[in-house]
Short mmCIF file of C-alpha atoms (C1' of nucleotides) in Angstrom, two decimals:
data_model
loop_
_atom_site.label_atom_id
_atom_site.label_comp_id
_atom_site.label_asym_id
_atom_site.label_seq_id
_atom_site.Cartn_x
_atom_site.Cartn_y
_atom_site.Cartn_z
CA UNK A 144 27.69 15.63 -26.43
CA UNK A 145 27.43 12.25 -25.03
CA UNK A 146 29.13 10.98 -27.91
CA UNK A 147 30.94 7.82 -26.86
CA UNK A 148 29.15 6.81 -23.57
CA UNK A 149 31.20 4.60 -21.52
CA UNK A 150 30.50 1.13 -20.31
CA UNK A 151 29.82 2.28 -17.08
CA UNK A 152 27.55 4.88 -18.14
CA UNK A 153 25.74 2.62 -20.31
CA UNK A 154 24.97 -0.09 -17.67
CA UNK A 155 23.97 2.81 -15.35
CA UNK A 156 21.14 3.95 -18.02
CA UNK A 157 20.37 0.49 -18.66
CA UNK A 158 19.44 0.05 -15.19
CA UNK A 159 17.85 3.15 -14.16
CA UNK A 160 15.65 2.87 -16.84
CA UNK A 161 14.66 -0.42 -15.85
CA UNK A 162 14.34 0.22 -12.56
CA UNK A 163 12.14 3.20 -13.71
CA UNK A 164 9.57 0.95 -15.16
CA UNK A 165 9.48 -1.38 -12.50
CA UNK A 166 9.31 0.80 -9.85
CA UNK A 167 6.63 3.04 -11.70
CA UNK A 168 4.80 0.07 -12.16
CA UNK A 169 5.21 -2.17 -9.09
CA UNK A 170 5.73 0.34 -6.69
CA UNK A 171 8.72 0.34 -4.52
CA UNK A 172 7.69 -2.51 -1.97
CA UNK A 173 6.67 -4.45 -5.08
CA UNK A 174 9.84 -4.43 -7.17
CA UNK A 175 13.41 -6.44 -6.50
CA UNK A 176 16.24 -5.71 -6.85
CA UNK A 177 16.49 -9.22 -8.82
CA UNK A 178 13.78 -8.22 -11.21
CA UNK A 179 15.62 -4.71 -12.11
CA UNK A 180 18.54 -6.55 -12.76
CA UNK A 181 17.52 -9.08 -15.03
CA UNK A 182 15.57 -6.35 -16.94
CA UNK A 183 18.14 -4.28 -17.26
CA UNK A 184 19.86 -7.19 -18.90
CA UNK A 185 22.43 -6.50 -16.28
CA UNK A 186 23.70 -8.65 -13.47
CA UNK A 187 23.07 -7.95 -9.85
CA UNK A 188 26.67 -7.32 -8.39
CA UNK A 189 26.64 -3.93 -11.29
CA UNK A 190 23.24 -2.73 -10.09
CA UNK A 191 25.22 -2.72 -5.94
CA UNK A 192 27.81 -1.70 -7.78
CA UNK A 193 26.44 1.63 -9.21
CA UNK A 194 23.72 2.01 -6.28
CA UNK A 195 24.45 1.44 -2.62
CA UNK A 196 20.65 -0.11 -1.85
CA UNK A 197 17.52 -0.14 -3.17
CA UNK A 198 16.35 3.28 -1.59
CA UNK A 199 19.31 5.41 -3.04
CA UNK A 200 17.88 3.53 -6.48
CA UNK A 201 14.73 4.42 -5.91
CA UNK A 202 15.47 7.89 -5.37
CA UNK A 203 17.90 8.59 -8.72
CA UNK A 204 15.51 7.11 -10.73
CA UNK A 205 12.69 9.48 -9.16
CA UNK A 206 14.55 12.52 -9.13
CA UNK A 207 15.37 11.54 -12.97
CA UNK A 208 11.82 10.87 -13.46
CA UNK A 209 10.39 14.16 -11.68
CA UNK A 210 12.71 16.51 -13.62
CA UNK A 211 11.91 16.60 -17.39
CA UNK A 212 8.50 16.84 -15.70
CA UNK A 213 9.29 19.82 -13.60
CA UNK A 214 11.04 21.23 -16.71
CA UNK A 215 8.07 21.18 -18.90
CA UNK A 216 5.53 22.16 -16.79
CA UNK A 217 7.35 25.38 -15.48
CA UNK A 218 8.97 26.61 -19.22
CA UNK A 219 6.97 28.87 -19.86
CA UNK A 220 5.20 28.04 -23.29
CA UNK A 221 5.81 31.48 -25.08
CA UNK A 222 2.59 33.18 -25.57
CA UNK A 223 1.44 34.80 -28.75
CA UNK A 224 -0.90 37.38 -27.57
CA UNK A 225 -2.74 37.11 -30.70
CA UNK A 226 -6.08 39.48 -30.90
CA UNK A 227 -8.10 36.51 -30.28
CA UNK A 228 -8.50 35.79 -26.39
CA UNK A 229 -10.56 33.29 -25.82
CA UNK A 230 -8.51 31.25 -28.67
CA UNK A 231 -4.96 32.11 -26.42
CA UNK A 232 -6.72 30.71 -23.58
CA UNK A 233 -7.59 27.82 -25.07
CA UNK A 234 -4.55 27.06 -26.58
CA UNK A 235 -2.98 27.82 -23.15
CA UNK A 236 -4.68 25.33 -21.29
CA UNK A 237 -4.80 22.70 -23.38
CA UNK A 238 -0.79 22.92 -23.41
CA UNK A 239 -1.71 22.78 -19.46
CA UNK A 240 -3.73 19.61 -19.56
CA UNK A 241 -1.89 17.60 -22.46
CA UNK A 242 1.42 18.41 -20.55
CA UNK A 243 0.30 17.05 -17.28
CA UNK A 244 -2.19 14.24 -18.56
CA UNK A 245 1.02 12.84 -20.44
CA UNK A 246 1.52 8.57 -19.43
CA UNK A 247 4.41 9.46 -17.96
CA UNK A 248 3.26 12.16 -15.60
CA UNK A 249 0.06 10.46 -14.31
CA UNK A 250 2.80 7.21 -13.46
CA UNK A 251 4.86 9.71 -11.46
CA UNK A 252 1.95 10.92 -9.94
CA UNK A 253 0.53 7.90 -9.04
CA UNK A 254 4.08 6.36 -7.39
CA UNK A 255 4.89 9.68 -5.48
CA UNK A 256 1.08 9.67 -3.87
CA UNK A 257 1.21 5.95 -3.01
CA UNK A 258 4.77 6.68 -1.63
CA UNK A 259 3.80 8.96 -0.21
CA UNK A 260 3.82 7.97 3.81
CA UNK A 261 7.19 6.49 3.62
CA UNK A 262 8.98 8.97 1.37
CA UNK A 263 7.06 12.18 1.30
CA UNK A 264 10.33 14.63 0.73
CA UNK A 265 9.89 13.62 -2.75
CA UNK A 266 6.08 13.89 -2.85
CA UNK A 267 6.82 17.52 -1.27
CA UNK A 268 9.17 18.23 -3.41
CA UNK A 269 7.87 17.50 -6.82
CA UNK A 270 4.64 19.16 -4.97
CA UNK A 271 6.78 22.60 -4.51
CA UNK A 272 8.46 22.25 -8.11
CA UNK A 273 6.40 20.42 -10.19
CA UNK A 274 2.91 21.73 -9.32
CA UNK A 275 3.62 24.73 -7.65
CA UNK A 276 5.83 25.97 -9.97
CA UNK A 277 3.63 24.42 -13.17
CA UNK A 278 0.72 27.14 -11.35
CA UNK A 279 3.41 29.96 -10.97
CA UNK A 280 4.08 29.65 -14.82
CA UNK A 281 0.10 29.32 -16.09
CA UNK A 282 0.25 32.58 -13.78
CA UNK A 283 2.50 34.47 -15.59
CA UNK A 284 1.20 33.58 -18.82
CA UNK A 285 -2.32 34.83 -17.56
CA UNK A 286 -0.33 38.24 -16.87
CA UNK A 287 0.82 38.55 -20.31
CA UNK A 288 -2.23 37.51 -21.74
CA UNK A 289 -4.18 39.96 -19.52
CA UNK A 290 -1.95 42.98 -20.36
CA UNK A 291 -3.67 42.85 -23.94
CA UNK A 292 -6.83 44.52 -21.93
CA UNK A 293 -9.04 41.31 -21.93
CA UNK A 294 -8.97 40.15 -18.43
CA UNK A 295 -9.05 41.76 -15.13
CA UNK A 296 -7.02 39.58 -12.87
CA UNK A 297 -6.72 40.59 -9.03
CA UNK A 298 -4.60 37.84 -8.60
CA UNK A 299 -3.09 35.73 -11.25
CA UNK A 300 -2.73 32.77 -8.77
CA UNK A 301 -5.57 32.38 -8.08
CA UNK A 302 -7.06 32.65 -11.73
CA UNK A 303 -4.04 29.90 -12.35
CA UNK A 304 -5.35 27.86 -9.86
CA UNK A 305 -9.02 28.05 -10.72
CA UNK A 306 -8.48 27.85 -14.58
CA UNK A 307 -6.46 24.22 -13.68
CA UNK A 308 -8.48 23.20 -11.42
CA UNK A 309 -11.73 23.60 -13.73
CA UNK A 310 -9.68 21.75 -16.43
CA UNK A 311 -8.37 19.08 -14.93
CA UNK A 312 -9.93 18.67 -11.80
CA UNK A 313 -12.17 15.72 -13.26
CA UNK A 314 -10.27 13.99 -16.02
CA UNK A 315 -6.96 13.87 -13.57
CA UNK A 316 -9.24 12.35 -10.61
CA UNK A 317 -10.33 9.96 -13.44
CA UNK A 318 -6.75 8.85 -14.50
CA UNK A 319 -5.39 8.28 -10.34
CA UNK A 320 -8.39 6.02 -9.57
CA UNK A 321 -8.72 4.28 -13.04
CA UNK A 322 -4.94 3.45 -13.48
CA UNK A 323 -5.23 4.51 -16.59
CA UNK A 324 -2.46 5.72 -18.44
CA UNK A 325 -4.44 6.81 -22.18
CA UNK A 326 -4.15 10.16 -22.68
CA UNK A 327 -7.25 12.35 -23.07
CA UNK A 328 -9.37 12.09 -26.62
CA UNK A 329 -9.25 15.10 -28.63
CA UNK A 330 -13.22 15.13 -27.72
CA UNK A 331 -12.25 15.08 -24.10
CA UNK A 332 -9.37 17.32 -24.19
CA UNK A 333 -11.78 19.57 -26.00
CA UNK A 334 -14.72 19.10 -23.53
CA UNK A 335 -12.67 19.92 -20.35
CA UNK A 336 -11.03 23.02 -21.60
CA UNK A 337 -13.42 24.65 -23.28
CA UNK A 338 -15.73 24.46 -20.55
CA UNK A 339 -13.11 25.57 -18.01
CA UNK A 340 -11.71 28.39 -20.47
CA UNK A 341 -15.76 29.77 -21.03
CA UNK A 342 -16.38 29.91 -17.42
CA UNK A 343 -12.77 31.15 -16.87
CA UNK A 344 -13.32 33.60 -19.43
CA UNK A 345 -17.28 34.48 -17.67
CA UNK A 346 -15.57 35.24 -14.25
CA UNK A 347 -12.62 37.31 -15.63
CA UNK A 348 -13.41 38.92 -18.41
CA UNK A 349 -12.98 42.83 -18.23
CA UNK A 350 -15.64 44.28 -17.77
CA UNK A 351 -16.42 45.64 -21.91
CA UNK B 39 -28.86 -3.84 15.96
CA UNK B 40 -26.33 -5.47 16.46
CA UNK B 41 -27.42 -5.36 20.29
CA UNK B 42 -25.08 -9.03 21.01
CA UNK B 43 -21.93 -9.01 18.73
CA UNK B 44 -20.66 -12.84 18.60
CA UNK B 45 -17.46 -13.30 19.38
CA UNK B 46 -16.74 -14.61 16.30
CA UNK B 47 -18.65 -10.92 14.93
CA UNK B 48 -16.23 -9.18 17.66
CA UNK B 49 -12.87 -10.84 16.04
CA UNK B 50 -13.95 -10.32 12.90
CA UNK B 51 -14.23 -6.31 13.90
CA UNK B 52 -11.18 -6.17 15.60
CA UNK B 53 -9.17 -8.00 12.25
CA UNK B 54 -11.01 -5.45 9.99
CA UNK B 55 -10.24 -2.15 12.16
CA UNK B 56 -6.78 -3.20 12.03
CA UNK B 57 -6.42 -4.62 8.90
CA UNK B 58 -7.42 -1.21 8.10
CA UNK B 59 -5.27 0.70 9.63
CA UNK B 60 -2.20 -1.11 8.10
CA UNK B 61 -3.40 -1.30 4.64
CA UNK B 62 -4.35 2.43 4.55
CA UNK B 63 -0.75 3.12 6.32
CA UNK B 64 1.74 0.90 4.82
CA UNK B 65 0.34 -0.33 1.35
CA UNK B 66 -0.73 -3.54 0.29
CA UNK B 67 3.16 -4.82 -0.18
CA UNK B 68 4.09 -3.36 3.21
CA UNK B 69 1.30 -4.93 5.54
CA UNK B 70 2.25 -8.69 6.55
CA UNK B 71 -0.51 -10.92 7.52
CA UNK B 72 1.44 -10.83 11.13
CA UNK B 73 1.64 -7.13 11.53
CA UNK B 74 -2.57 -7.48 11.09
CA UNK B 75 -3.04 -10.47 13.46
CA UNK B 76 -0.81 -8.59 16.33
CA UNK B 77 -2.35 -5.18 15.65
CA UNK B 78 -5.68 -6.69 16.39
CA UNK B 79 -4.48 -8.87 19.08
CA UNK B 80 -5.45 -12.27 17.55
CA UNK B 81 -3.95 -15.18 16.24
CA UNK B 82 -3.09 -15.63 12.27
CA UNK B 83 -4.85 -18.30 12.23
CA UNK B 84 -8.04 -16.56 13.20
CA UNK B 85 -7.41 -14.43 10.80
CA UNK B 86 -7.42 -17.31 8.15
CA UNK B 87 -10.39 -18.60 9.52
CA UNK B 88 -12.31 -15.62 8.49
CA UNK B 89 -10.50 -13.99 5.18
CA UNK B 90 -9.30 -16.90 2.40
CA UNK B 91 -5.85 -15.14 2.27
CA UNK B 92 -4.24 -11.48 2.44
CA UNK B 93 -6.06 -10.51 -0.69
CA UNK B 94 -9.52 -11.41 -0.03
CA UNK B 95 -8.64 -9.63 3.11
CA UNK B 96 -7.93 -6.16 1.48
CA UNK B 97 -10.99 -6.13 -0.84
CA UNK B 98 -12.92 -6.82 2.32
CA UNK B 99 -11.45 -3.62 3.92
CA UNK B 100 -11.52 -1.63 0.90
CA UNK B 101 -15.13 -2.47 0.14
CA UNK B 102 -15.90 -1.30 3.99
CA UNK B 103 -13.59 1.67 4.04
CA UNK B 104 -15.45 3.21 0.85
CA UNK B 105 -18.92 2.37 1.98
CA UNK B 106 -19.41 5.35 4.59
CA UNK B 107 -17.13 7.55 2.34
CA UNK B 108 -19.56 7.32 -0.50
CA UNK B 109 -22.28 7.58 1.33
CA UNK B 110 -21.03 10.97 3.10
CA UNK B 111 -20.12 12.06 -0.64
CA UNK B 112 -23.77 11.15 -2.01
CA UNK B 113 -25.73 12.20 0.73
CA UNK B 114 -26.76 15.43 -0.13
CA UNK B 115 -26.66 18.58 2.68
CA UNK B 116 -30.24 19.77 2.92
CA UNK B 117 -29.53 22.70 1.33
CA UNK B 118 -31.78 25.52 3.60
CA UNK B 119 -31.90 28.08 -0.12
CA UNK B 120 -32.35 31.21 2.19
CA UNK B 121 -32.07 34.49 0.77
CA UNK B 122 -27.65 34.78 1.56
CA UNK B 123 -27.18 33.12 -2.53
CA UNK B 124 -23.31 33.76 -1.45
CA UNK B 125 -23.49 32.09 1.80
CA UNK B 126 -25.84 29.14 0.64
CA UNK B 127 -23.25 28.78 -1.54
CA UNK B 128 -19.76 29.21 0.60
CA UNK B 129 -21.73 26.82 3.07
CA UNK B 130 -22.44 24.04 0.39
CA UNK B 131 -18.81 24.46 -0.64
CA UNK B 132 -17.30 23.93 3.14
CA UNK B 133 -19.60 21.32 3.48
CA UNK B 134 -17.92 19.21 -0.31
CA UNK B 135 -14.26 20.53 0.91
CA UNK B 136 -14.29 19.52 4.49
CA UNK B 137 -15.80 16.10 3.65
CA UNK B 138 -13.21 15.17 1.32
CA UNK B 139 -9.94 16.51 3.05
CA UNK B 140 -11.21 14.68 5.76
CA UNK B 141 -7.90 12.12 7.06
CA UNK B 142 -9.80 8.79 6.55
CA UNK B 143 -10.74 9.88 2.89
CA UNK B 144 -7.11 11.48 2.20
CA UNK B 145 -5.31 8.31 3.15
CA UNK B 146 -8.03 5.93 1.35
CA UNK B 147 -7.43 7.83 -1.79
CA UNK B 148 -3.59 7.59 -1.80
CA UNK B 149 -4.82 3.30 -1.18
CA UNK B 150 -7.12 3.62 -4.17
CA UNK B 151 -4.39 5.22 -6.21
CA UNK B 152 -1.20 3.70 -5.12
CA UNK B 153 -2.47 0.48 -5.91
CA UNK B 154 -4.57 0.91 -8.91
CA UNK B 155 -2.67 -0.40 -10.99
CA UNK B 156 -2.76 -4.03 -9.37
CA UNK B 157 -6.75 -3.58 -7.74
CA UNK B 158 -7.88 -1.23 -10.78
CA UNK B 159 -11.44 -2.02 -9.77
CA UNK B 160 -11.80 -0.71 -7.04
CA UNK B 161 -10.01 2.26 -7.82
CA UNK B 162 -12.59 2.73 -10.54
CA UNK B 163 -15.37 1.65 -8.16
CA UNK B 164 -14.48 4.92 -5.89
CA UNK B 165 -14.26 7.42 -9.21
CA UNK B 166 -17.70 5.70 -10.69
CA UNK B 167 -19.54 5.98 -6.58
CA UNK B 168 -17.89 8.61 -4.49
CA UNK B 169 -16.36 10.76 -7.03
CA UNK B 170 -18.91 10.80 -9.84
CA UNK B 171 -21.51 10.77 -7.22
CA UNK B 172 -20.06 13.62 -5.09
CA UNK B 173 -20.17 15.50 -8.28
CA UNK B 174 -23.51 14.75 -9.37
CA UNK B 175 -24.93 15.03 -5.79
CA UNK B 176 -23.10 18.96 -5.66
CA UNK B 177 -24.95 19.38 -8.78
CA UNK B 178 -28.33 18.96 -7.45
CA UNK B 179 -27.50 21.15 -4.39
CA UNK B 180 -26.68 23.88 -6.99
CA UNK B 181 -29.61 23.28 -9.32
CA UNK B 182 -31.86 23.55 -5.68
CA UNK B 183 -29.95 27.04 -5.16
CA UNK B 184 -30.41 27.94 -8.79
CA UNK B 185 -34.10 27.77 -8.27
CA UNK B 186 -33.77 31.09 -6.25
CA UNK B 187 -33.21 32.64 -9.55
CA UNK B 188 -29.85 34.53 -8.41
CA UNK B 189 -27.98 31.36 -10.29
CA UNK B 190 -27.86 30.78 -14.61
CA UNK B 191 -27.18 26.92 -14.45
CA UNK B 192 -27.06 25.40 -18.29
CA UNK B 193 -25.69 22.58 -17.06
CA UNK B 194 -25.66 21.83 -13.28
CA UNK B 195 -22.76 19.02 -13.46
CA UNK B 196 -20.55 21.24 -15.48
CA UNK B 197 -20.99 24.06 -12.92
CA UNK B 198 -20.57 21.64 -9.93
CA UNK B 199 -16.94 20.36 -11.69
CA UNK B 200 -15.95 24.04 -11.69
CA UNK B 201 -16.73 24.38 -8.41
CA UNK B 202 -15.03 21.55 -7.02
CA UNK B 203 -12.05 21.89 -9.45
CA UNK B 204 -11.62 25.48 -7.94
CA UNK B 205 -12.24 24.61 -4.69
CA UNK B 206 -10.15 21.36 -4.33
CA UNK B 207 -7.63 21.44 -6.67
CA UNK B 208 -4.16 23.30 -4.77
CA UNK B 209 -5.69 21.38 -1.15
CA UNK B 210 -6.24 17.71 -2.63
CA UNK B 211 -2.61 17.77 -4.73
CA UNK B 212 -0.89 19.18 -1.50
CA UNK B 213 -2.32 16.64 0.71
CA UNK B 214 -1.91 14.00 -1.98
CA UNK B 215 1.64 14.61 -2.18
CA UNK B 216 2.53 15.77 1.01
CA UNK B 217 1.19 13.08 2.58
CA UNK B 218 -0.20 15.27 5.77
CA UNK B 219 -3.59 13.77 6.73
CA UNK B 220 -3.84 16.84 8.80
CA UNK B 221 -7.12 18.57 7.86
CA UNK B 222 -7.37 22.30 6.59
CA UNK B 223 -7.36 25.33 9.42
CA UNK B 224 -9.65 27.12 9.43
CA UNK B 225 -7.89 30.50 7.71
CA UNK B 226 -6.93 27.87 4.77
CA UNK B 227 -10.55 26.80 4.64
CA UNK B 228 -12.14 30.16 4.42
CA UNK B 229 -9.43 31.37 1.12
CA UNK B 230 -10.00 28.04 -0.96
CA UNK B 231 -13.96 27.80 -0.63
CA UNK B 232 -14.24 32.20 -0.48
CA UNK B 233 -11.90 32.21 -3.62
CA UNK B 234 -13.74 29.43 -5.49
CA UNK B 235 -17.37 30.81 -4.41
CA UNK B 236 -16.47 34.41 -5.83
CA UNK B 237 -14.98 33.04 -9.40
CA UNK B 238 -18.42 30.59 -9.19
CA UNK B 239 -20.32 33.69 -8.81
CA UNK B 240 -19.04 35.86 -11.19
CA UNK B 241 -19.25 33.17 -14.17
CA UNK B 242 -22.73 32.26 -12.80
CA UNK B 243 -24.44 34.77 -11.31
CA UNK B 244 -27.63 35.47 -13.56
CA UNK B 245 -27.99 38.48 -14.79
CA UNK B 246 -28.97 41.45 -12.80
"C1'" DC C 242 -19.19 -30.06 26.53
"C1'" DC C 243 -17.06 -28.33 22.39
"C1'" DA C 244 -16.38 -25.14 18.99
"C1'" DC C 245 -13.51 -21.44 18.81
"C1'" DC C 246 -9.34 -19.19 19.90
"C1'" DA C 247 -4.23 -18.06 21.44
"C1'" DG C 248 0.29 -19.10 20.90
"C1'" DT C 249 3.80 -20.90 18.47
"C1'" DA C 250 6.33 -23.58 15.53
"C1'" DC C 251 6.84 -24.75 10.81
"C1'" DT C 252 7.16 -24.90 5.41
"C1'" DG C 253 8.25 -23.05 1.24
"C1'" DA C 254 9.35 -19.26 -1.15
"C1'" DA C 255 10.84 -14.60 -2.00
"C1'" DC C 256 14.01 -10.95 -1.24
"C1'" DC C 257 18.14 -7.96 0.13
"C1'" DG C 258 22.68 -7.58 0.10
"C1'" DT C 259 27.27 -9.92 -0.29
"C1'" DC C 260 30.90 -12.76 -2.09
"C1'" DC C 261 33.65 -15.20 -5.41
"C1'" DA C 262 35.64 -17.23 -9.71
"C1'" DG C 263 35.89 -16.34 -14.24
"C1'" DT C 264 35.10 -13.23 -18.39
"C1'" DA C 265 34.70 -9.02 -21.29
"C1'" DC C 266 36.23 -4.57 -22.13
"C1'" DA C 267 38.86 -0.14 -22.16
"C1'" DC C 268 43.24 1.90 -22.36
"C1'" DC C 269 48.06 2.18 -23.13
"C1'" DA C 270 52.73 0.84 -24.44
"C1'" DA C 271 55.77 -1.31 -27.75
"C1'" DT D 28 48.66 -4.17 -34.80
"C1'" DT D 29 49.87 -6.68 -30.84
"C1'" DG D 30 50.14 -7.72 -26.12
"C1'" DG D 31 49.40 -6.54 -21.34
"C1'" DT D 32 47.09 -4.55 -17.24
"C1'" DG D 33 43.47 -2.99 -14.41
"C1'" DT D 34 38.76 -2.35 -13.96
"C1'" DA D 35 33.98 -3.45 -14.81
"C1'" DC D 36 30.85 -7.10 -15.53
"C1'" DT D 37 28.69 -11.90 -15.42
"C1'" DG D 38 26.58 -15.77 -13.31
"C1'" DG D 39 25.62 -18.07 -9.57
"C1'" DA D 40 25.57 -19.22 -4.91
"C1'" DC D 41 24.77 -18.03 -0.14
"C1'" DG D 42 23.33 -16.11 4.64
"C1'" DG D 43 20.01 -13.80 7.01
"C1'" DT D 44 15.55 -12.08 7.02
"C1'" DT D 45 10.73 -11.63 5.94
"C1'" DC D 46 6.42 -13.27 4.54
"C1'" DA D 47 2.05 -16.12 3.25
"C1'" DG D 48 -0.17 -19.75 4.70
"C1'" DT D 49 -0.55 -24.33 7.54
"C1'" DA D 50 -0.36 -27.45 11.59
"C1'" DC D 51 -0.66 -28.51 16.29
"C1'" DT D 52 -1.25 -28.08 21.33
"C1'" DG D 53 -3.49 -26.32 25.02
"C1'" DG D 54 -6.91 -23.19 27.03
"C1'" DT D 55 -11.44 -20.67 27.38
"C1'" DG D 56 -15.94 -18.74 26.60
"C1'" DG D 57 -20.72 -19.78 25.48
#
DNA sequence: CCACCAGTACTGAACCGTCCAGTACACCAA
DNA sequence: TTGGTGTACTGGACGGTTCAGTACTGGTGG
C-alpha cells in the first residue's frame, strides 16, 4: 500500500511531521507557523493550504501522535502463561513500563498536560484511551495470568492499577519534571519492576 | 513580621500573586507582561522596576510557588502510632493524597512539566525537593508505624513508593490530563487510599 | 519635598493569516 | 515521446495584531 504517494500527500507528511517536532518540543504557544514551514522544507501558502489554522494543525498532528500510542498500550501483548509466575509478571510489566517510558510517549505526555487548560478534550481523551484503556488491557492480562491458580484477584483493576502505579509511579514522575526523554537503564527498568512485581506478587498471591 | 509592608513590599505582592496566577493558568508563552501588570493593577513599568524582564519574573514565582508546596510535602504528619495499624495507616495515606491533589499543587505541576523542557531546573528542583522529599518524608512516617511491630519494612522508601504509586497513580494522571483542579470527593478519596492501604497491608503486614 | 507610581504612548520585533506572480509537477491526448 | 492543461507549490511581501521592554508626563503617598 502507499506505493506511489502523491505530491500532496507527501508535503502533508512533510509537514505534520515537522510540525510534530516543533510542537512536541515548543509547545503550541511556542511554535509558528513560519518555523513549521521552513522545517518542513515547505513553503507557508502549502502548510494554509493543507490546514485551515494553526489549531486544526495542532490537533492532526496530536491525534496522529496519540494513536500508535493508544494502539500499543491497549494490544494486548499475548501472554504465555508459562509455569513460572513471578517470571510472567515480570515480563508483563516491564512490556508496561518500556511501552509507556518510550521518548515519544513521555513528549506526548508532557504537551497534552501542559495543554492541558486550553485544550483538555485531547488530554481527556488520550486520558480515556490511552491510559484507561492501557489499565483495562494490563487487567485482562492479570485475568489470564491468574486463571493458572497463582493469584487471587478480587478485582483485576485494581491489581492493574496498583501493579502500574508501583512501577512507574516514580521513574514517570522523574521523566515529567526532569524533561528528560532517556529511556530507563536496564538497572532501572529492573529496579522498578521487580520491586513492584515482589510486592505485587506479596499482596496477591493465592493463598498456597 | 512583616507588621508595616512598604509600599514598594505591597506592589511587589500584588505583581507576584498575579504573576502567579497567569503563569500557572496560561503558560509561560501565553502570559504577556501586560496581562500581569493589569491583573495586579499596576503599571508595566513597575513591574520592570522590580523583575529584570518576564523571565526573571517567572523563576521568581516559581521559586515562591514551590516553597510552601515542599514544605507541606516534607513536613511530616505527627504520626499518633495508636493501636488502629489500618487506620494509622489510611490516615497517613489521606493525609500524602489530599496534599498533593490539592488545586495549587495540580496546576504547579502541569507549570513544572509543560515547561520543562525550556526551565528544566526547576522542574528537576520540584522532583529532587517536593517529590523525592514527599517520598522520603512518607517513608519515615511508615518506618515510625513499623515500630508497632504489625509492619515488615526492609526498606522504608521502597514501601513508601508503593504506597504512593498505588495511591496516586489513576487520581494524579486524571487530573494531569484532564486538567480539573477540582479536588477528590470524598467517596473517590476513601476507594483510592482504602484500595492502596489494603494491597500495602497484605504485602506488608508482618507475620502473624 | 521627592522618590515612587499610574497611565500611556512608543519602538522593534515576532507572528498569524492572506495574497500574488511565477514555477514545478502530474496527467492526458496526439 | 511530445506538447498542453490544470493544479499544487514556491518565495516573498504585506496588513493587522500582539508582545517585550523603554520613555515620558503628571500625580501621590510617605
Amino acid at each position: 500500500m502507499d506505493e506511489t504517494p502523491s505530491r500532496t500527500e507527501r508535503k502533508r507528511a512533510q509537514i505534520m511531521d515537522a510540525a510534530t517536532s516543533a510542537f512536541l518540543e515548543h509547545g503550541y504557544k511556542g511554535t509558528s507557523m513560519d518555523l513549521v514551514a521552513a522545517a518542513a522544507r515547505v513553503s507557508k501558502q502549502t502548510v494554509y493550504k493543507h490546514f485551515a489554522d494553526k489549531e486544526q494543525l495542532f490537533q492532526a498532528i496530536l491525534l496522529a501522535a496519540m494513536e500508535p500510542t493508544v494502539q500499543r498500550l491497549t494490544s494486548a501483548a499475548p501472554v504465555t502463561g508459562g509455569d513460572d509466575l513471578a517470571a510472567d509478571l515480570l515480563a508483563v510489566t516491564r512490556n508496561l513500563v518500556q511501552a509507556i517510558m518510550r521518548p515519544e510517549v513521555l513528549r506526548l505526555r508532557r504537551l497534552l498536560i501542559g495543554e492541558s487548560a486550553r485544550f483538555p478534550l485531547f488530554g481527556g481523551a488520550y486520558y480515556d484511551q490511552s491510559f484507561s484503556g492501557g489499565l483495562a488491557a494490563l487487567a485482562k492480562q492479570l485475568s489470564v495470568l491468574a486463571e493458572g491458580g497463582g493469584l487471587r484477584l478480587p478485582d483485576p483493576l485494581v491489581a492493574a492499577e496498583h501493579l502500574a502505579g508501583m512501577a512507574l509511579w516514580v521513574p514517570m514522575n522523574r521523566a515529567m519534571f526532569t524533561g528528560s526523554d532517556q529511556p530507563l537503564s536496564a538497572d532501572e527498568l529492573d529496579h522498578y519492576c521487580g520491586a513492584a512485581v515482589r510486592d505485587f506478587l506479596a499482596a496477591y498471591a493465592a493463598a498456597a
